[in-house]
CSV table of N, CA and C in Angstrom, one decimal:
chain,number,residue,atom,x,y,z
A,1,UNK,N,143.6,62.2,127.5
A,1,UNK,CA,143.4,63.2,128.5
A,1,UNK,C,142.1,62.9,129.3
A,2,UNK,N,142.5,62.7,130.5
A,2,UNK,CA,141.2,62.3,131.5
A,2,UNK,C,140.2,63.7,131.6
A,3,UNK,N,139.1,63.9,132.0
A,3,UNK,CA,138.1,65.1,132.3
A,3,UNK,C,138.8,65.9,133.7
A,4,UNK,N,139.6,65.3,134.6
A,4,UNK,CA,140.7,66.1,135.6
A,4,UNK,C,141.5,67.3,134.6
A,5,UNK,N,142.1,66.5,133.8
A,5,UNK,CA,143.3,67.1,133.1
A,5,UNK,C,142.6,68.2,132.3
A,6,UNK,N,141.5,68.5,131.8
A,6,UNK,CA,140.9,69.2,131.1
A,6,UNK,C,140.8,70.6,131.3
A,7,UNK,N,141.2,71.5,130.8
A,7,UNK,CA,141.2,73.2,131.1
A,7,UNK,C,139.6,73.4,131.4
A,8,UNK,N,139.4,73.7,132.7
A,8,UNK,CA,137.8,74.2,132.4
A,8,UNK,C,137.7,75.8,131.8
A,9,UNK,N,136.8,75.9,131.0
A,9,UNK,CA,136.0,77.0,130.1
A,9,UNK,C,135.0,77.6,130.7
A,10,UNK,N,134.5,79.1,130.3
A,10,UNK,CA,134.0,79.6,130.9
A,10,UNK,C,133.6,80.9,130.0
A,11,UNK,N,131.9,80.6,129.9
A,11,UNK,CA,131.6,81.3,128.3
A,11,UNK,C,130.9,82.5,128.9
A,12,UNK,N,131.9,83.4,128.3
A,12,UNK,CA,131.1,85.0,128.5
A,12,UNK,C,129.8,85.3,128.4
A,13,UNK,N,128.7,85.6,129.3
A,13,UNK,CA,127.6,86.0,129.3
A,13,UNK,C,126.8,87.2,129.6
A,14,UNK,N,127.6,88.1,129.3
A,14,UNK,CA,127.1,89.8,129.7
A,14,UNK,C,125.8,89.8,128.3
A,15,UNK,N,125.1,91.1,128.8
A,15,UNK,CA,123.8,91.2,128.1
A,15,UNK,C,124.6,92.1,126.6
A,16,UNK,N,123.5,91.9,125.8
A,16,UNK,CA,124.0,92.6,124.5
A,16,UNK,C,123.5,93.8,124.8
A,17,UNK,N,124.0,95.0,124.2
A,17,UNK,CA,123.8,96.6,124.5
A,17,UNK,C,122.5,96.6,123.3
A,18,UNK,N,121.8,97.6,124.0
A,18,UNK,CA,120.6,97.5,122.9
A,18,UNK,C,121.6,98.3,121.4
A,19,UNK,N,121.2,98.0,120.4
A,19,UNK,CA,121.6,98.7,119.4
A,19,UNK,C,120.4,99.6,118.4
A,20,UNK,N,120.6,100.5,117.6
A,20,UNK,CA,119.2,100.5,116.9
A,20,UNK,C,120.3,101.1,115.6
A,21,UNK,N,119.4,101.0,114.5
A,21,UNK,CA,120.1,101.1,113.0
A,21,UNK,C,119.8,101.9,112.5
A,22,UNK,N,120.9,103.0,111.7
A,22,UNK,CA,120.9,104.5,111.3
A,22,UNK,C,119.9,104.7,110.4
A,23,UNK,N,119.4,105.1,110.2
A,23,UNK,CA,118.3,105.1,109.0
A,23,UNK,C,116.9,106.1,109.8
A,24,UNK,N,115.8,106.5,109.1
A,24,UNK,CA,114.7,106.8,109.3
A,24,UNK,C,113.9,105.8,109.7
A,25,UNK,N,113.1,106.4,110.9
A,25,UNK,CA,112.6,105.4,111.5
A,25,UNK,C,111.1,106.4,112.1
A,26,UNK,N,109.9,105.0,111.8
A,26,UNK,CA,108.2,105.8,111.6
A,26,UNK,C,107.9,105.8,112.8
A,27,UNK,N,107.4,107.0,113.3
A,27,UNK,CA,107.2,107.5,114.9
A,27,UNK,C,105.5,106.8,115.2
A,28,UNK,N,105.0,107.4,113.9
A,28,UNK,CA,103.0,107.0,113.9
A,28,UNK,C,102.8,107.6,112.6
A,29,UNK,N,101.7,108.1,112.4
A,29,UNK,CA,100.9,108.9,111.8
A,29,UNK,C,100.9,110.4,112.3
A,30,UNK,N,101.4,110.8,110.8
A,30,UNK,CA,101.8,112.1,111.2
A,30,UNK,C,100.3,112.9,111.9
A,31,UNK,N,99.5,113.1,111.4
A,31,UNK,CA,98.2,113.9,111.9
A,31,UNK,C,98.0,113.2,113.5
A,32,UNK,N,98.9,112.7,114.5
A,32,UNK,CA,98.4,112.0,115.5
A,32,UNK,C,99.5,113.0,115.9
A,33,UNK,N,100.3,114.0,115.4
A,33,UNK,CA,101.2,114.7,116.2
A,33,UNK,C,100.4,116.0,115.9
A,34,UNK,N,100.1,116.9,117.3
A,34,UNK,CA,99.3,117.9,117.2
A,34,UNK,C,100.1,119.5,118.1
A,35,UNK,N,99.8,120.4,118.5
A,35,UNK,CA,100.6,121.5,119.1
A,35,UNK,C,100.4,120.3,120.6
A,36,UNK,N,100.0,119.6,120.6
A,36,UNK,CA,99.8,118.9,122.4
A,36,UNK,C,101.4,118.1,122.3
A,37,UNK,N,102.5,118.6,123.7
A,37,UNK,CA,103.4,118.0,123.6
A,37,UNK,C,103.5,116.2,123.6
A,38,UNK,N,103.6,115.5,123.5
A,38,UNK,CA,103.6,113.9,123.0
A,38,UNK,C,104.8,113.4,124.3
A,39,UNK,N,105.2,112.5,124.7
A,39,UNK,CA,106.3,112.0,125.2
A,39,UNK,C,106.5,110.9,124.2
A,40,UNK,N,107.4,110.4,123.7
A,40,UNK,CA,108.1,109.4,123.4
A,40,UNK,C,109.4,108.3,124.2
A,41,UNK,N,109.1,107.2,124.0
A,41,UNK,CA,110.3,106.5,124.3
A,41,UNK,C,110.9,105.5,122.8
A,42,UNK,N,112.1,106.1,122.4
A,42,UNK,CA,112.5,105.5,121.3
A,42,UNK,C,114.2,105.7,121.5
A,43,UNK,N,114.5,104.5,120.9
A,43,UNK,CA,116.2,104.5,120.7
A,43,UNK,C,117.0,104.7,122.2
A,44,UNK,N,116.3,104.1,123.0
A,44,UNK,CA,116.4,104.2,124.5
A,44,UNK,C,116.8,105.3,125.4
A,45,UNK,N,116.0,106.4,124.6
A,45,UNK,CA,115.8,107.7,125.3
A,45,UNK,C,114.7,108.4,125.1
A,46,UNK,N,114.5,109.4,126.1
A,46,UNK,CA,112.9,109.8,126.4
A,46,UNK,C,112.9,110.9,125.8
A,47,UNK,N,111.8,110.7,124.8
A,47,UNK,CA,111.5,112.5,123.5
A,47,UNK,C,110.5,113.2,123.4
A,48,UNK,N,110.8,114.0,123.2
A,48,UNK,CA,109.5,114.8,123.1
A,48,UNK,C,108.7,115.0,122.0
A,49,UNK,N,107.7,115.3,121.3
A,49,UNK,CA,107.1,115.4,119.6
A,49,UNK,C,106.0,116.3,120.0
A,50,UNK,N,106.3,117.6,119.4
A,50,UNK,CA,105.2,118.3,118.9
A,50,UNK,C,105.1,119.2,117.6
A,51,UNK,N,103.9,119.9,117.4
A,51,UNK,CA,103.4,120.5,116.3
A,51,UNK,C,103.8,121.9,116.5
A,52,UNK,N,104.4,122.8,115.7
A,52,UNK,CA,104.8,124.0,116.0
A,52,UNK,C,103.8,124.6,115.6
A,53,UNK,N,103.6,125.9,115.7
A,53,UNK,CA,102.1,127.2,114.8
A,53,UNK,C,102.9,127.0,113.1
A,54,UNK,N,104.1,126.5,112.7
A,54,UNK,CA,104.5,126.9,111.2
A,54,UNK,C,103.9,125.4,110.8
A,55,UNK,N,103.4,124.5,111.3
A,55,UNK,CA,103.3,122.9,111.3
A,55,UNK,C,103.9,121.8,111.0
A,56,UNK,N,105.4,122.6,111.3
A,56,UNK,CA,106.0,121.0,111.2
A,56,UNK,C,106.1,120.2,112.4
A,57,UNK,N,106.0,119.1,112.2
A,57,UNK,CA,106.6,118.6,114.2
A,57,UNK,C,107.8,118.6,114.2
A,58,UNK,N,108.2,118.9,115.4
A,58,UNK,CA,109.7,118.9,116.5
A,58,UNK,C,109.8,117.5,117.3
A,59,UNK,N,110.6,116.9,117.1
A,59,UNK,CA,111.1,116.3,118.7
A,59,UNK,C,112.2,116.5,119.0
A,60,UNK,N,112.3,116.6,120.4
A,60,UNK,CA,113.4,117.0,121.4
A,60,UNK,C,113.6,115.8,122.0
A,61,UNK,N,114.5,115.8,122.9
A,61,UNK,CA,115.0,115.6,124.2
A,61,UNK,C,114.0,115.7,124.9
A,62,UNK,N,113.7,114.7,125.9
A,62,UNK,CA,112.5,115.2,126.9
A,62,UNK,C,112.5,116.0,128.0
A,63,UNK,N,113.8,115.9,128.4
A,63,UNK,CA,114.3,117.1,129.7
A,63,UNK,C,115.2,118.1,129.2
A,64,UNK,N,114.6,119.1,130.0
A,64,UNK,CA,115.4,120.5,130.4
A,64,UNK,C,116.3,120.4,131.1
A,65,UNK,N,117.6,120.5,130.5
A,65,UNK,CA,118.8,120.6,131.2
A,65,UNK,C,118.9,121.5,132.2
A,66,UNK,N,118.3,122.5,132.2
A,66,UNK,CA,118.6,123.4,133.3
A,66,UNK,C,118.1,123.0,134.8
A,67,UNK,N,117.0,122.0,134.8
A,67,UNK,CA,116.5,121.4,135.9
A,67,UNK,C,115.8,120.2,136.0
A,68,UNK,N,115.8,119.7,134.9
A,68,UNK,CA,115.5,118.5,134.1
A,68,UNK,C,113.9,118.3,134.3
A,69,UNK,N,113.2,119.3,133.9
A,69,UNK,CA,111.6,119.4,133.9
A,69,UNK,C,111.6,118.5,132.4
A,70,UNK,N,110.4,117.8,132.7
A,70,UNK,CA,110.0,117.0,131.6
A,70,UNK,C,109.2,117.8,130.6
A,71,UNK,N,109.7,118.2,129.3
A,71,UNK,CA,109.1,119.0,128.8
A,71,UNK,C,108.0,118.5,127.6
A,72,UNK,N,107.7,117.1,128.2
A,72,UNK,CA,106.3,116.6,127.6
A,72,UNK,C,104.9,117.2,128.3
A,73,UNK,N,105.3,117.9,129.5
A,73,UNK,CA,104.4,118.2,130.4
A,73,UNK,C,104.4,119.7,130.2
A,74,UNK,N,104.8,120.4,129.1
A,74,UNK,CA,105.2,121.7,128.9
A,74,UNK,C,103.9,122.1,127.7
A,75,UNK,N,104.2,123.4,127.4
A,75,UNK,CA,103.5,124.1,126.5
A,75,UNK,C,103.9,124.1,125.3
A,76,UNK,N,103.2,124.1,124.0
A,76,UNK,CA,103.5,124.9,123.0
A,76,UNK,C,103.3,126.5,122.7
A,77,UNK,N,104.2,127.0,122.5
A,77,UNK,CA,104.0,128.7,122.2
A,77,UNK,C,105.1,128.9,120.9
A,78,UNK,N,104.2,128.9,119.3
A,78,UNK,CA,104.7,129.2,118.8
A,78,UNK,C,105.6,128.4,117.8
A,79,UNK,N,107.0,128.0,118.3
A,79,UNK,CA,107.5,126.9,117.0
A,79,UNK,C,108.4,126.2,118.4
A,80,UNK,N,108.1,126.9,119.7
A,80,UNK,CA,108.7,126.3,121.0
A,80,UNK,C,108.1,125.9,121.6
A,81,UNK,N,108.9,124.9,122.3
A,81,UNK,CA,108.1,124.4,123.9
A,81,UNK,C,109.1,124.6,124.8
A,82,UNK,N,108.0,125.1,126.0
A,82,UNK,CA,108.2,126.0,126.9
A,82,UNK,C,108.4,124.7,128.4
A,83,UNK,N,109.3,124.9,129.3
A,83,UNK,CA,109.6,123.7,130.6
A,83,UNK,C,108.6,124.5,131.3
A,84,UNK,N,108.0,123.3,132.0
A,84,UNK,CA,107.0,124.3,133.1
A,84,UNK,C,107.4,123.8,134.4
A,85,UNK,N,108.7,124.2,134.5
A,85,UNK,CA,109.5,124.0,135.5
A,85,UNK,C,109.6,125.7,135.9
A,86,UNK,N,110.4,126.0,134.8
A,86,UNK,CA,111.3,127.2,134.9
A,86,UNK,C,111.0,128.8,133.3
A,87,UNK,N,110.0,128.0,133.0
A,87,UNK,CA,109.6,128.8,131.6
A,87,UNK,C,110.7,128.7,130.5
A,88,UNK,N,112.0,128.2,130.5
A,88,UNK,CA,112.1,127.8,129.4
A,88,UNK,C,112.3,127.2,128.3
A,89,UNK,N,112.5,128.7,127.4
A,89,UNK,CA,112.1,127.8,125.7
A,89,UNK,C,112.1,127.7,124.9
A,90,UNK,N,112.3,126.3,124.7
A,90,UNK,CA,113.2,125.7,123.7
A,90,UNK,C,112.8,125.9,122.1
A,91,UNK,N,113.7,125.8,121.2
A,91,UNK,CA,113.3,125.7,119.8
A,91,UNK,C,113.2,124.6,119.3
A,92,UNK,N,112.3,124.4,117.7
A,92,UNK,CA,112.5,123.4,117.1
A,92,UNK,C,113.8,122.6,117.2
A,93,UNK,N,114.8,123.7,117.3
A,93,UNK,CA,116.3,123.1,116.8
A,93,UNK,C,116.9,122.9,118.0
A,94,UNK,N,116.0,123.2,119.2
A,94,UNK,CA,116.7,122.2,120.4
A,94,UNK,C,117.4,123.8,120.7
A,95,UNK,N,117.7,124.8,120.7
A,95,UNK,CA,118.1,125.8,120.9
A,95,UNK,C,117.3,127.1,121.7
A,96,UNK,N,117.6,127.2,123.0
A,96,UNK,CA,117.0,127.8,124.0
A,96,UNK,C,116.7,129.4,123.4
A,97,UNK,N,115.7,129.2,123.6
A,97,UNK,CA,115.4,130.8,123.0
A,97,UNK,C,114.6,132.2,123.7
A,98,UNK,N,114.4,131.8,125.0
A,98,UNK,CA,114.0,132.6,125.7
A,98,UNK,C,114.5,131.8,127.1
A,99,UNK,N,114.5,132.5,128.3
A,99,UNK,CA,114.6,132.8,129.4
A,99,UNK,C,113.8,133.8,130.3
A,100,UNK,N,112.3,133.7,130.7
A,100,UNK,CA,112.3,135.0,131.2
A,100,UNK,C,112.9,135.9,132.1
A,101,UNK,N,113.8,135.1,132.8
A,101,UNK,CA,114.2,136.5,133.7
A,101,UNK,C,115.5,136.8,133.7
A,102,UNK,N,115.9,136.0,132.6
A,102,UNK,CA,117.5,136.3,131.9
A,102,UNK,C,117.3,137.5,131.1
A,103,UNK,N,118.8,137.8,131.1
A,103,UNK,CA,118.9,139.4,129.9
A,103,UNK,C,119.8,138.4,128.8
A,104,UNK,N,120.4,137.3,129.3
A,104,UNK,CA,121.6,136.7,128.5
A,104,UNK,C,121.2,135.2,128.5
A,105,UNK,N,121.2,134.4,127.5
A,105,UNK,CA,121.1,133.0,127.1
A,105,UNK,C,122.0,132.4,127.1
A,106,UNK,N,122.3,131.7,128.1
A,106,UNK,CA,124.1,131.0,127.6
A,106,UNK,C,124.0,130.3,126.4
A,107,UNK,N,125.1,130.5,125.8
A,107,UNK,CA,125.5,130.0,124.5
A,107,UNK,C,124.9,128.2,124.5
A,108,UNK,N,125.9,127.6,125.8
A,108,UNK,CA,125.1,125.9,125.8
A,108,UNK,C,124.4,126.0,126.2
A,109,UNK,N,123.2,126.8,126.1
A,109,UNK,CA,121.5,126.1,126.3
A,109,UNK,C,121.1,125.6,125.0
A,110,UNK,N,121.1,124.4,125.3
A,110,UNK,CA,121.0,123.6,124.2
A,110,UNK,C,120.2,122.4,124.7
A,111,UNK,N,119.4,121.8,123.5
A,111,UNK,CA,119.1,119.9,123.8
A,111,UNK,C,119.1,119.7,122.7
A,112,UNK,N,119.6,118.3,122.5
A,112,UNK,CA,119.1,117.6,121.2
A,112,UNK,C,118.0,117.4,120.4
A,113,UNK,N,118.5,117.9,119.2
A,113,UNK,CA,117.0,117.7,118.4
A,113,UNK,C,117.0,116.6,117.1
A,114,UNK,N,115.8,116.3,116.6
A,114,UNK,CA,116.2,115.0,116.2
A,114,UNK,C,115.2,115.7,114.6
A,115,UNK,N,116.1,115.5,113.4
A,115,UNK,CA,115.4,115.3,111.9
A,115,UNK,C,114.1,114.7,112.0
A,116,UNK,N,113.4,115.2,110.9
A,116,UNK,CA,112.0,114.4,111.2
A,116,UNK,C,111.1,114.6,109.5
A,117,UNK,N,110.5,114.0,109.2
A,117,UNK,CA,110.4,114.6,107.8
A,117,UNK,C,108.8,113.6,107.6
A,118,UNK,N,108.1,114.4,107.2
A,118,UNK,CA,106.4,113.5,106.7
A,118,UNK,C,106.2,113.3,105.4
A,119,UNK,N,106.2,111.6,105.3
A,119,UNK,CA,105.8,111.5,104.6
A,119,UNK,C,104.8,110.4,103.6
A,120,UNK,N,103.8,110.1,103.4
A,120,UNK,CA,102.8,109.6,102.5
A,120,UNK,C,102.4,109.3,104.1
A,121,UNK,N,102.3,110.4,105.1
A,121,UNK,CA,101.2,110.4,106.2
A,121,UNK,C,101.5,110.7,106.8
A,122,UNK,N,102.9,109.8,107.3
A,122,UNK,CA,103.4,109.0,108.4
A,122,UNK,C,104.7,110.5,109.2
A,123,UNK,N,105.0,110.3,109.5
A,123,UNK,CA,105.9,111.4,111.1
A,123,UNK,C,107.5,109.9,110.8
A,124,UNK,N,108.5,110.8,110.2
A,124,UNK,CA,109.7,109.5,110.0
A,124,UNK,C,110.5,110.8,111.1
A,125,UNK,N,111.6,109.7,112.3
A,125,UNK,CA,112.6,110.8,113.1
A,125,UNK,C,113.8,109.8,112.1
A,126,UNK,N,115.3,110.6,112.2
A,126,UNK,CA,116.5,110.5,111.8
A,126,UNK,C,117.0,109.9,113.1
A,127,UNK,N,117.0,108.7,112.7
A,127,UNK,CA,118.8,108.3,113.9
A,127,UNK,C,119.7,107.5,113.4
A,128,UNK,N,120.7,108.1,114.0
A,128,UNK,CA,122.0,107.7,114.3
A,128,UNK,C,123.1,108.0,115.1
A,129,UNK,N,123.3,106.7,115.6
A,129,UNK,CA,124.3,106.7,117.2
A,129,UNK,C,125.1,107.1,117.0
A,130,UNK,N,125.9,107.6,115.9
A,130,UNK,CA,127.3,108.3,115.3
A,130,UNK,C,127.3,109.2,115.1
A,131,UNK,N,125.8,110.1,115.1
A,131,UNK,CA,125.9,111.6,115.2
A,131,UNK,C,126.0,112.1,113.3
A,132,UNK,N,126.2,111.6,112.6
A,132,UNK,CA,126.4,111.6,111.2
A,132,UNK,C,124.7,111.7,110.3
């Protein structure tokens, strides 16, 4: 078979998707998480980490769905942080808990919240891409 006759090939080269692996994964040092909201970039999305008044830390989602205020730039009040977009605010559990000039909370005001557990110092978040 001459190099004419030869089938030319042609080797797939798309980028690999980032991946990251289910398990607990160390944010810092837990005492470096304080009531001051934190921004994070981890697991190729933008989060939020703070210290509630009960002292555990929360991380969220970094935007408010309702207008997508970055709520790294927000307040703590309490075991919530608050969008200082639009005042509201959110819970530890990612669950909208006030509105001020609402009488009604829609049921999906919601953002993702992410497990988080301290230990021998350290601030560990829960992921996994499967939701499990």
């Amino acid at each position: 078979m001459t190099a004419a006759q030869r089938i030319p090939y042609t080797i797939k080269s798309d980028p690999i998707a980032e991946r990251y692996a289910r398990g607990w994964h160390v944010l810092g040092k837990a005492s470096d998480f304080t009531a001051e909201p934190q921004r994070l970039e981890y697991f190729g999305a933008k989060l939020v980490a703070y210290r509630g008044a009960s002292g555990e830390v929360h991380v969220l989602d970094a935007y408010c769905p309702h207008m997508g205020g970055d709520l790294s730039l927000g307040k703590v009040n309490g075991d919530s942080l608050i969008c200082p977009f639009h005042e509201w605010s959110w819970g530890g559990d990612g669950v909208c808990d006030d509105i001020p000039y609402a009488n009604k909370i829609p049921q999906k005001a919601c953002i993702n919240s992410w497990t988080t557990t301290e230990q021998n110092g350290l601030l560990f978040v829960w992921n996994d891409p499967e939701g499990q």
